[in-house]
């Protein structure tokens, strides 16, 4: 994975990439995740010193920026440290303010599942891979042709082939690790590897998932994702 640390010739674009990854991650999460991510983004855009690679701001200033009390600031900063997104450089004492730095590699790793939501070019850029050329040029078919591999067995095997062909980035990030639990009475039940993954798919990807399953087996009208 290519480092997203915003230094060097491409510093400006790397900063935007970092903020874009955080924004996508926050928007895909629950309310607490959204709030915490927005608060970190506010610190980055208003108070982060890129030249020194550090954040040096007091709890009172942060509370004012976040429109909350200092107790909330203390809890949220502790959570950001626990997540590995902020690393303490110096501990404040005798009136001095603690300083932190961003662990951009940890942020990149944690936000990686949401990169495809931004675009294939973003995935390629942060993943260190050149974008794949589009052989069809600017022509976008309404429903791309899908050739199912011979080894695609069962309804979920055929649906996986459709999804991996038509939406490869989304498939790799969210759907590849789904496993079939049971199929019957018009419903395919799939198991997700985590509660977060299950919640995200149920909220954002269930329509695309159901459409692929129905193409693989028209008798199935519903998909349920559990954890």
Short mmCIF file of C-alpha atoms in Angstrom, two decimals:
data_model
loop_
_atom_site.label_atom_id
_atom_site.label_comp_id
_atom_site.label_asym_id
_atom_site.label_seq_id
_atom_site.Cartn_x
_atom_site.Cartn_y
_atom_site.Cartn_z
CA UNK A 1 0.00 0.00 0.00
CA UNK A 2 1.27 3.42 -0.93
CA UNK A 3 1.83 5.74 2.01
CA UNK A 4 -0.70 8.54 2.30
CA UNK A 5 1.54 10.72 4.44
CA UNK A 6 1.03 14.27 3.11
CA UNK A 7 4.65 15.29 2.53
CA UNK A 8 6.77 15.82 -0.56
CA UNK A 9 5.84 16.77 -4.11
CA UNK A 10 2.27 15.44 -3.93
CA UNK A 11 1.62 16.75 -0.42
CA UNK A 12 -1.51 18.74 -1.29
CA UNK A 13 -3.24 15.87 -3.08
CA UNK A 14 -2.30 13.46 -0.29
CA UNK A 15 -3.99 15.73 2.26
CA UNK A 16 -7.17 15.68 0.20
CA UNK A 17 -6.90 11.90 -0.19
CA UNK A 18 -6.61 11.49 3.58
CA UNK A 19 -9.62 13.71 4.22
CA UNK A 20 -11.61 11.98 1.46
CA UNK A 21 -10.92 8.56 2.99
CA UNK A 22 -11.99 9.81 6.42
CA UNK A 23 -15.14 11.38 5.00
CA UNK A 24 -16.19 8.18 3.22
CA UNK A 25 -15.47 6.13 6.34
CA UNK A 26 -17.46 8.47 8.55
CA UNK A 27 -20.46 8.62 6.23
CA UNK A 28 -20.57 4.82 6.01
CA UNK A 29 -20.58 4.42 9.80
CA UNK A 30 -23.05 4.91 12.60
CA UNK A 31 -23.76 8.26 14.25
CA UNK A 32 -20.91 7.93 16.76
CA UNK A 33 -18.44 7.11 13.97
CA UNK A 34 -19.69 10.03 11.90
CA UNK A 35 -19.29 12.46 14.81
CA UNK A 36 -15.83 11.22 15.80
CA UNK A 37 -14.57 11.30 12.22
CA UNK A 38 -15.93 14.80 11.63
CA UNK A 39 -14.26 16.01 14.82
CA UNK A 40 -10.90 14.62 13.73
CA UNK A 41 -11.32 16.18 10.28
CA UNK A 42 -12.03 19.53 11.96
CA UNK A 43 -8.79 19.26 13.94
CA UNK A 44 -6.85 18.31 10.81
CA UNK A 45 -8.17 21.17 8.68
CA UNK A 46 -7.96 23.88 11.34
CA UNK A 47 -5.11 23.01 13.67
CA UNK A 48 -2.79 20.39 12.21
CA UNK A 49 0.79 21.57 11.55
CA UNK A 50 1.86 19.66 8.43
CA UNK A 51 5.39 21.05 8.44
CA UNK A 52 6.07 19.67 11.93
CA UNK A 53 3.65 16.75 11.50
CA UNK A 54 1.94 17.46 14.79
CA UNK A 55 -1.23 18.63 16.47
CA UNK A 56 -0.70 20.96 19.42
CA UNK A 57 -3.92 22.40 20.80
CA UNK A 58 -5.43 22.56 24.28
CA UNK A 59 -8.60 20.83 25.42
CA UNK A 60 -10.37 24.15 25.92
CA UNK A 61 -9.72 25.17 22.30
CA UNK A 62 -10.81 21.76 21.04
CA UNK A 63 -14.01 21.95 23.11
CA UNK A 64 -14.77 25.34 21.55
CA UNK A 65 -14.14 23.98 18.04
CA UNK A 66 -16.25 20.88 18.65
CA UNK A 67 -19.01 22.77 20.51
CA UNK A 68 -18.82 20.39 23.47
CA UNK A 69 -17.38 20.29 27.00
CA UNK A 70 -13.80 19.40 27.92
CA UNK A 71 -14.86 16.07 29.41
CA UNK A 72 -16.13 15.02 25.98
CA UNK A 73 -12.86 16.17 24.43
CA UNK A 74 -10.89 14.01 26.86
CA UNK A 75 -12.99 10.94 26.03
CA UNK A 76 -12.86 11.47 22.27
CA UNK A 77 -9.11 12.06 22.19
CA UNK A 78 -8.64 8.86 24.20
CA UNK A 79 -10.73 6.95 21.64
CA UNK A 80 -8.73 8.40 18.75
CA UNK A 81 -5.50 7.32 20.47
CA UNK A 82 -6.92 3.87 21.16
CA UNK A 83 -7.85 3.51 17.49
CA UNK A 84 -4.26 4.40 16.57
CA UNK A 85 -5.31 7.41 14.51
CA UNK A 86 -3.58 9.85 16.87
CA UNK A 87 -0.21 9.07 18.41
CA UNK A 88 0.95 11.08 21.42
CA UNK A 89 4.35 12.68 20.83
CA UNK A 90 4.72 14.56 24.10
CA UNK A 91 2.63 14.48 27.25
CA UNK A 92 1.43 17.79 28.61
CA UNK A 93 2.55 18.72 32.12
CA UNK A 94 3.02 21.88 34.20
CA UNK A 95 0.86 23.96 31.91
CA UNK A 96 2.24 22.49 28.69
CA UNK A 97 -0.07 21.08 26.02
CA UNK A 98 0.21 17.49 24.79
CA UNK A 99 1.22 17.08 21.15
CA UNK A 100 0.06 14.39 18.75
CA UNK A 101 0.76 13.19 15.25
CA UNK A 102 -1.48 11.44 12.76
CA UNK A 103 -0.77 7.78 12.02
CA UNK A 104 -1.78 8.05 8.38
CA UNK A 105 -0.99 4.41 7.61
CA UNK A 106 -3.37 3.25 10.35
CA UNK A 107 -6.04 5.64 9.10
CA UNK A 108 -5.53 4.32 5.56
CA UNK A 109 -5.85 0.72 6.72
CA UNK A 110 -9.01 1.38 8.71
CA UNK A 111 -10.69 3.40 5.95
CA UNK A 112 -9.63 1.05 3.12
CA UNK A 113 -13.03 -0.76 2.89
CA UNK A 114 -14.65 2.57 1.98
CA UNK A 115 -12.20 3.59 -0.75
CA UNK A 116 -14.31 1.99 -3.52
CA UNK A 117 -17.16 4.30 -2.55
CA UNK A 118 -15.02 7.22 -3.74
CA UNK A 119 -13.97 5.60 -7.01
CA UNK A 120 -11.68 3.11 -8.74
CA UNK A 121 -9.13 5.86 -9.40
CA UNK A 122 -8.93 6.55 -5.68
CA UNK A 123 -8.41 2.85 -4.90
CA UNK A 124 -5.69 2.61 -7.54
CA UNK A 125 -3.94 5.77 -6.36
CA UNK A 126 -3.82 4.91 -2.67
CA UNK A 127 -3.23 1.25 -3.34
CA UNK A 128 -0.19 2.01 -5.49
CA UNK A 129 -1.70 0.49 -8.63
CA UNK A 130 -2.18 2.30 -11.96
CA UNK A 131 -5.81 2.61 -13.05
CA UNK A 132 -6.85 -0.14 -15.44
CA UNK A 133 -7.64 1.10 -18.95
CA UNK A 134 -11.25 0.95 -20.02
CA UNK A 135 -11.36 -1.15 -23.22
CA UNK A 136 -14.85 0.10 -24.02
CA UNK A 137 -13.75 3.73 -24.04
CA UNK A 138 -16.59 6.09 -23.10
CA UNK A 139 -19.35 3.63 -23.97
CA UNK A 140 -21.18 2.48 -20.84
CA UNK A 141 -23.58 -0.42 -21.51
CA UNK A 142 -26.84 -0.45 -19.56
CA UNK A 143 -26.11 -4.01 -18.42
CA UNK A 144 -22.60 -5.30 -19.09
CA UNK A 145 -22.35 -8.82 -20.40
CA UNK A 146 -21.17 -11.30 -17.78
CA UNK A 147 -19.57 -14.62 -18.59
CA UNK A 148 -19.97 -16.93 -15.63
CA UNK A 149 -16.99 -19.20 -14.93
CA UNK A 150 -17.66 -22.91 -15.12
CA UNK A 151 -16.60 -23.37 -11.49
CA UNK A 152 -19.32 -20.98 -10.24
CA UNK A 153 -21.58 -23.44 -8.48
CA UNK A 154 -24.88 -22.72 -6.80
CA UNK A 155 -26.88 -19.52 -6.60
CA UNK A 156 -24.34 -17.63 -4.52
CA UNK A 157 -21.47 -18.83 -6.72
CA UNK A 158 -23.22 -17.46 -9.82
CA UNK A 159 -24.16 -14.22 -8.05
CA UNK A 160 -20.55 -13.80 -6.87
CA UNK A 161 -19.38 -14.12 -10.46
CA UNK A 162 -21.82 -11.42 -11.58
CA UNK A 163 -20.83 -9.03 -8.80
CA UNK A 164 -17.09 -9.57 -9.19
CA UNK A 165 -17.37 -8.89 -12.92
CA UNK A 166 -19.60 -5.83 -12.77
CA UNK A 167 -18.51 -4.18 -9.50
CA UNK A 168 -15.02 -5.55 -8.75
CA UNK A 169 -13.96 -2.92 -6.21
CA UNK A 170 -17.20 -3.09 -4.21
CA UNK A 171 -17.12 -6.89 -4.41
CA UNK A 172 -13.55 -7.12 -3.09
CA UNK A 173 -14.15 -4.62 -0.30
CA UNK A 174 -17.53 -5.78 1.00
CA UNK A 175 -19.03 -8.85 -0.65
CA UNK A 176 -16.21 -11.34 -1.27
CA UNK A 177 -16.23 -12.66 2.29
CA UNK A 178 -19.99 -13.25 2.47
CA UNK A 179 -20.81 -16.94 2.84
CA UNK A 180 -24.05 -18.74 2.06
CA UNK A 181 -26.05 -19.97 5.06
CA UNK A 182 -29.21 -21.29 3.43
CA UNK A 183 -31.50 -20.82 0.47
CA UNK A 184 -35.22 -21.48 0.29
CA UNK A 185 -38.74 -20.05 0.25
CA UNK A 186 -37.62 -17.24 -2.02
CA UNK A 187 -34.82 -16.05 0.28
CA UNK A 188 -31.04 -16.40 0.20
CA UNK A 189 -29.41 -15.97 3.62
CA UNK A 190 -25.77 -14.86 3.68
CA UNK A 191 -23.41 -14.40 6.62
CA UNK A 192 -21.11 -11.37 6.96
CA UNK A 193 -17.74 -11.53 8.76
CA UNK A 194 -18.54 -8.64 11.11
CA UNK A 195 -21.49 -6.68 12.45
CA UNK A 196 -20.18 -3.51 10.80
CA UNK A 197 -19.94 -5.25 7.43
CA UNK A 198 -23.46 -6.67 7.84
CA UNK A 199 -24.88 -3.26 8.74
CA UNK A 200 -23.14 -1.48 5.86
CA UNK A 201 -24.26 -4.03 3.26
CA UNK A 202 -27.84 -3.98 4.56
CA UNK A 203 -27.91 -0.19 4.35
CA UNK A 204 -26.00 0.53 1.14
CA UNK A 205 -25.57 -2.57 -1.02
CA UNK A 206 -28.63 -4.76 -0.51
CA UNK A 207 -30.32 -3.67 -3.74
CA UNK A 208 -27.31 -4.48 -5.91
CA UNK A 209 -26.81 -7.73 -4.03
CA UNK A 210 -30.45 -8.74 -4.47
CA UNK A 211 -30.41 -7.88 -8.17
CA UNK A 212 -27.38 -10.13 -8.76
CA UNK A 213 -28.97 -12.98 -6.81
CA UNK A 214 -32.22 -12.68 -8.78
CA UNK A 215 -30.28 -12.81 -12.03
CA UNK A 216 -28.57 -15.95 -10.80
CA UNK A 217 -31.89 -17.49 -9.69
CA UNK A 218 -35.17 -15.68 -10.51
CA UNK A 219 -37.01 -17.74 -7.88
CA UNK A 220 -35.19 -15.84 -5.14
CA UNK A 221 -36.79 -12.47 -4.46
CA UNK A 222 -35.05 -11.55 -1.22
CA UNK A 223 -31.55 -11.55 0.29
CA UNK A 224 -30.92 -11.44 4.03
CA UNK A 225 -27.46 -10.68 5.43
CA UNK A 226 -26.80 -11.80 9.01
CA UNK A 227 -23.85 -11.89 11.40
#
